């Protein structure tokens, strides 16, 4: 899509979501939906309500919509946009500062037994109307494995894992340990996967503190829930809203080799062998 056309579409969507947030009175959750969980931090909190509002505007609403923050003041005194969503069912809850792992970790530790899937998403995207519906319909085809809107294929090199820079994005593909879910656009995790994450507690802090996708893939492979990819949406549909001026996870994990270091630390020989043996 042409840059000017994309910018105009993004501006129109932001205007719509701001108006909706200011005027809507109906609930942002519904009984039939899954749990949807997100995190934000720092200056990004000021605009997190827009990503959440795009989810609330969807054809399928979450059963629960949770925003995890490590800032106690931001939880006690939410922004006006978040306050309006709280009145409609959003939960804003305090969590330890575990970086990107905050989007799932405090939730999995809060449930003794997981019976419903968890969907994670990032705070710097505007999600289309059928985003959650499309994801959950694809998940229902095989609810025993995780499901993601966007994934990368893990290539092999000399019997090991190739550098992350060589992992290409893939379209629609069946479940496989060779598929790594990149969860910013939406990642459905099964109850079995959530139980595995709960039981490993905070092991990720020692091996993949800044790479939630890398840690989640290890647990997915170990629990037999490695993902299938929907591959339907692209940047014309899920609009990115750059937030903040500091270094991003993409810069530290991809450009500076952070993912490769965390793969080496987090993925055991058994996990690598299962990935290598997969189709």
mmCIF file of N, CA, C and O in Angstrom, residues 101 104-105 180 193 196-197 200-209 211-222 262-263 265-267:
data_model
loop_
_atom_site.group_PDB
_atom_site.id
_atom_site.type_symbol
_atom_site.label_atom_id
_atom_site.label_comp_id
_atom_site.label_asym_id
_atom_site.label_seq_id
_atom_site.Cartn_x
_atom_site.Cartn_y
_atom_site.Cartn_z
ATOM 1 N N UNK A 101 7.293 -10.512 28.862
ATOM 2 C CA UNK A 101 6.656 -11.674 29.487
ATOM 3 C C UNK A 101 5.448 -11.279 30.343
ATOM 4 O O UNK A 101 4.647 -12.145 30.703
ATOM 5 N N UNK A 104 1.721 -12.446 29.482
ATOM 6 C CA UNK A 104 1.141 -13.758 29.778
ATOM 7 C C UNK A 104 1.485 -14.270 31.179
ATOM 8 O O UNK A 104 0.680 -14.961 31.803
ATOM 9 N N UNK A 105 2.684 -13.964 31.688
ATOM 10 C CA UNK A 105 3.176 -14.625 32.895
ATOM 11 C C UNK A 105 2.303 -14.391 34.130
ATOM 12 O O UNK A 105 1.951 -15.359 34.828
ATOM 13 N N UNK A 180 7.666 -20.641 14.509
ATOM 14 C CA UNK A 180 7.776 -19.833 15.718
ATOM 15 C C UNK A 180 6.746 -18.712 15.665
ATOM 16 O O UNK A 180 6.742 -17.899 14.736
ATOM 17 N N UNK A 193 -0.591 -25.615 27.179
ATOM 18 C CA UNK A 193 0.569 -24.728 27.111
ATOM 19 C C UNK A 193 0.612 -23.818 28.344
ATOM 20 O O UNK A 193 1.682 -23.604 28.946
ATOM 21 N N UNK A 196 1.924 -25.556 31.279
ATOM 22 C CA UNK A 196 3.373 -25.704 31.182
ATOM 23 C C UNK A 196 4.105 -24.438 31.575
ATOM 24 O O UNK A 196 5.133 -24.482 32.262
ATOM 25 N N UNK A 197 3.586 -23.300 31.153
ATOM 26 C CA UNK A 197 4.186 -22.023 31.526
ATOM 27 C C UNK A 197 4.069 -21.778 33.021
ATOM 28 O O UNK A 197 5.015 -21.308 33.668
ATOM 29 N N UNK A 200 6.632 -23.834 35.002
ATOM 30 C CA UNK A 200 8.044 -23.437 34.862
ATOM 31 C C UNK A 200 8.334 -22.126 35.586
ATOM 32 O O UNK A 200 9.472 -21.665 35.614
ATOM 33 N N UNK A 201 7.307 -21.522 36.143
ATOM 34 C CA UNK A 201 7.445 -20.299 36.944
ATOM 35 C C UNK A 201 8.257 -19.251 36.167
ATOM 36 O O UNK A 201 7.946 -18.974 35.016
ATOM 37 N N UNK A 202 9.307 -18.698 36.756
ATOM 38 C CA UNK A 202 10.038 -17.615 36.086
ATOM 39 C C UNK A 202 11.403 -18.073 35.561
ATOM 40 O O UNK A 202 12.381 -17.312 35.584
ATOM 41 N N UNK A 203 11.476 -19.297 35.049
ATOM 42 C CA UNK A 203 12.729 -19.780 34.457
ATOM 43 C C UNK A 203 13.210 -18.876 33.325
ATOM 44 O O UNK A 203 14.419 -18.769 33.082
ATOM 45 N N UNK A 204 12.275 -18.237 32.623
ATOM 46 C CA UNK A 204 12.636 -17.390 31.479
ATOM 47 C C UNK A 204 13.568 -16.252 31.869
ATOM 48 O O UNK A 204 14.321 -15.739 31.036
ATOM 49 N N UNK A 205 13.537 -15.837 33.129
ATOM 50 C CA UNK A 205 14.355 -14.689 33.546
ATOM 51 C C UNK A 205 15.847 -14.962 33.371
ATOM 52 O O UNK A 205 16.625 -14.049 33.126
ATOM 53 N N UNK A 206 16.244 -16.220 33.481
ATOM 54 C CA UNK A 206 17.664 -16.573 33.386
ATOM 55 C C UNK A 206 18.126 -16.779 31.952
ATOM 56 O O UNK A 206 19.319 -16.658 31.665
ATOM 57 N N UNK A 207 17.188 -17.105 31.038
ATOM 58 C CA UNK A 207 17.603 -17.503 29.688
ATOM 59 C C UNK A 207 17.067 -16.612 28.568
ATOM 60 O O UNK A 207 17.747 -16.418 27.563
ATOM 61 N N UNK A 208 15.860 -16.097 28.706
ATOM 62 C CA UNK A 208 15.260 -15.303 27.630
ATOM 63 C C UNK A 208 14.456 -14.141 28.210
ATOM 64 O O UNK A 208 13.263 -13.998 27.935
ATOM 65 N N UNK A 209 15.087 -13.281 28.999
ATOM 66 C CA UNK A 209 14.338 -12.233 29.692
ATOM 67 C C UNK A 209 13.702 -11.207 28.775
ATOM 68 O O UNK A 209 12.715 -10.563 29.156
ATOM 69 N N UNK A 211 12.960 -11.937 25.343
ATOM 70 C CA UNK A 211 12.490 -12.617 24.129
ATOM 71 C C UNK A 211 11.378 -13.581 24.491
ATOM 72 O O UNK A 211 11.587 -14.793 24.577
ATOM 73 N N UNK A 212 10.185 -13.051 24.702
ATOM 74 C CA UNK A 212 9.069 -13.907 25.083
ATOM 75 C C UNK A 212 8.743 -14.926 24.004
ATOM 76 O O UNK A 212 8.413 -16.072 24.307
ATOM 77 N N UNK A 213 8.846 -14.542 22.717
ATOM 78 C CA UNK A 213 8.541 -15.493 21.649
ATOM 79 C C UNK A 213 9.473 -16.708 21.704
ATOM 80 O O UNK A 213 9.047 -17.842 21.443
ATOM 81 N N UNK A 214 10.750 -16.463 22.015
ATOM 82 C CA UNK A 214 11.729 -17.553 22.084
ATOM 83 C C UNK A 214 11.385 -18.496 23.239
ATOM 84 O O UNK A 214 11.380 -19.728 23.082
ATOM 85 N N UNK A 215 11.083 -17.935 24.404
ATOM 86 C CA UNK A 215 10.738 -18.779 25.553
ATOM 87 C C UNK A 215 9.426 -19.521 25.323
ATOM 88 O O UNK A 215 9.307 -20.713 25.617
ATOM 89 N N UNK A 216 8.432 -18.825 24.800
ATOM 90 C CA UNK A 216 7.143 -19.464 24.554
ATOM 91 C C UNK A 216 7.297 -20.625 23.573
ATOM 92 O O UNK A 216 6.618 -21.649 23.714
ATOM 93 N N UNK A 217 8.187 -20.470 22.593
ATOM 94 C CA UNK A 217 8.355 -21.565 21.635
ATOM 95 C C UNK A 217 8.982 -22.784 22.302
ATOM 96 O O UNK A 217 8.598 -23.926 21.992
ATOM 97 N N UNK A 218 9.920 -22.562 23.184
ATOM 98 C CA UNK A 218 10.492 -23.714 23.908
ATOM 99 C C UNK A 218 9.386 -24.480 24.633
ATOM 100 O O UNK A 218 9.297 -25.719 24.521
ATOM 101 N N UNK A 219 8.538 -23.775 25.378
ATOM 102 C CA UNK A 219 7.492 -24.442 26.144
ATOM 103 C C UNK A 219 6.463 -25.082 25.210
ATOM 104 O O UNK A 219 5.934 -26.161 25.494
ATOM 105 N N UNK A 220 6.191 -24.433 24.072
ATOM 106 C CA UNK A 220 5.259 -25.018 23.099
ATOM 107 C C UNK A 220 5.793 -26.335 22.560
ATOM 108 O O UNK A 220 5.054 -27.322 22.444
ATOM 109 N N UNK A 221 7.076 -26.381 22.223
ATOM 110 C CA UNK A 221 7.674 -27.622 21.715
ATOM 111 C C UNK A 221 7.641 -28.700 22.799
ATOM 112 O O UNK A 221 7.267 -29.851 22.548
ATOM 113 N N UNK A 222 8.014 -28.339 24.014
ATOM 114 C CA UNK A 222 8.050 -29.322 25.103
ATOM 115 C C UNK A 222 6.664 -29.848 25.460
ATOM 116 O O UNK A 222 6.522 -31.002 25.871
ATOM 117 N N UNK A 262 19.579 -15.576 23.064
ATOM 118 C CA UNK A 262 18.558 -16.145 23.935
ATOM 119 C C UNK A 262 18.095 -17.520 23.444
ATOM 120 O O UNK A 262 17.724 -18.370 24.247
ATOM 121 N N UNK A 263 18.130 -17.763 22.129
ATOM 122 C CA UNK A 263 17.884 -19.115 21.616
ATOM 123 C C UNK A 263 18.936 -20.070 22.174
ATOM 124 O O UNK A 263 18.624 -21.166 22.657
ATOM 125 N N UNK A 265 20.635 -19.836 24.839
ATOM 126 C CA UNK A 265 20.503 -20.018 26.287
ATOM 127 C C UNK A 265 19.244 -20.795 26.672
ATOM 128 O O UNK A 265 19.256 -21.572 27.632
ATOM 129 N N UNK A 266 18.151 -20.586 25.923
ATOM 130 C CA UNK A 266 16.845 -21.109 26.346
ATOM 131 C C UNK A 266 16.488 -22.454 25.736
ATOM 132 O O UNK A 266 15.778 -23.244 26.366
ATOM 133 N N UNK A 267 16.948 -22.735 24.514
ATOM 134 C CA UNK A 267 16.520 -23.965 23.845
ATOM 135 C C UNK A 267 17.489 -25.093 24.164
ATOM 136 O O UNK A 267 18.664 -25.046 23.814
#
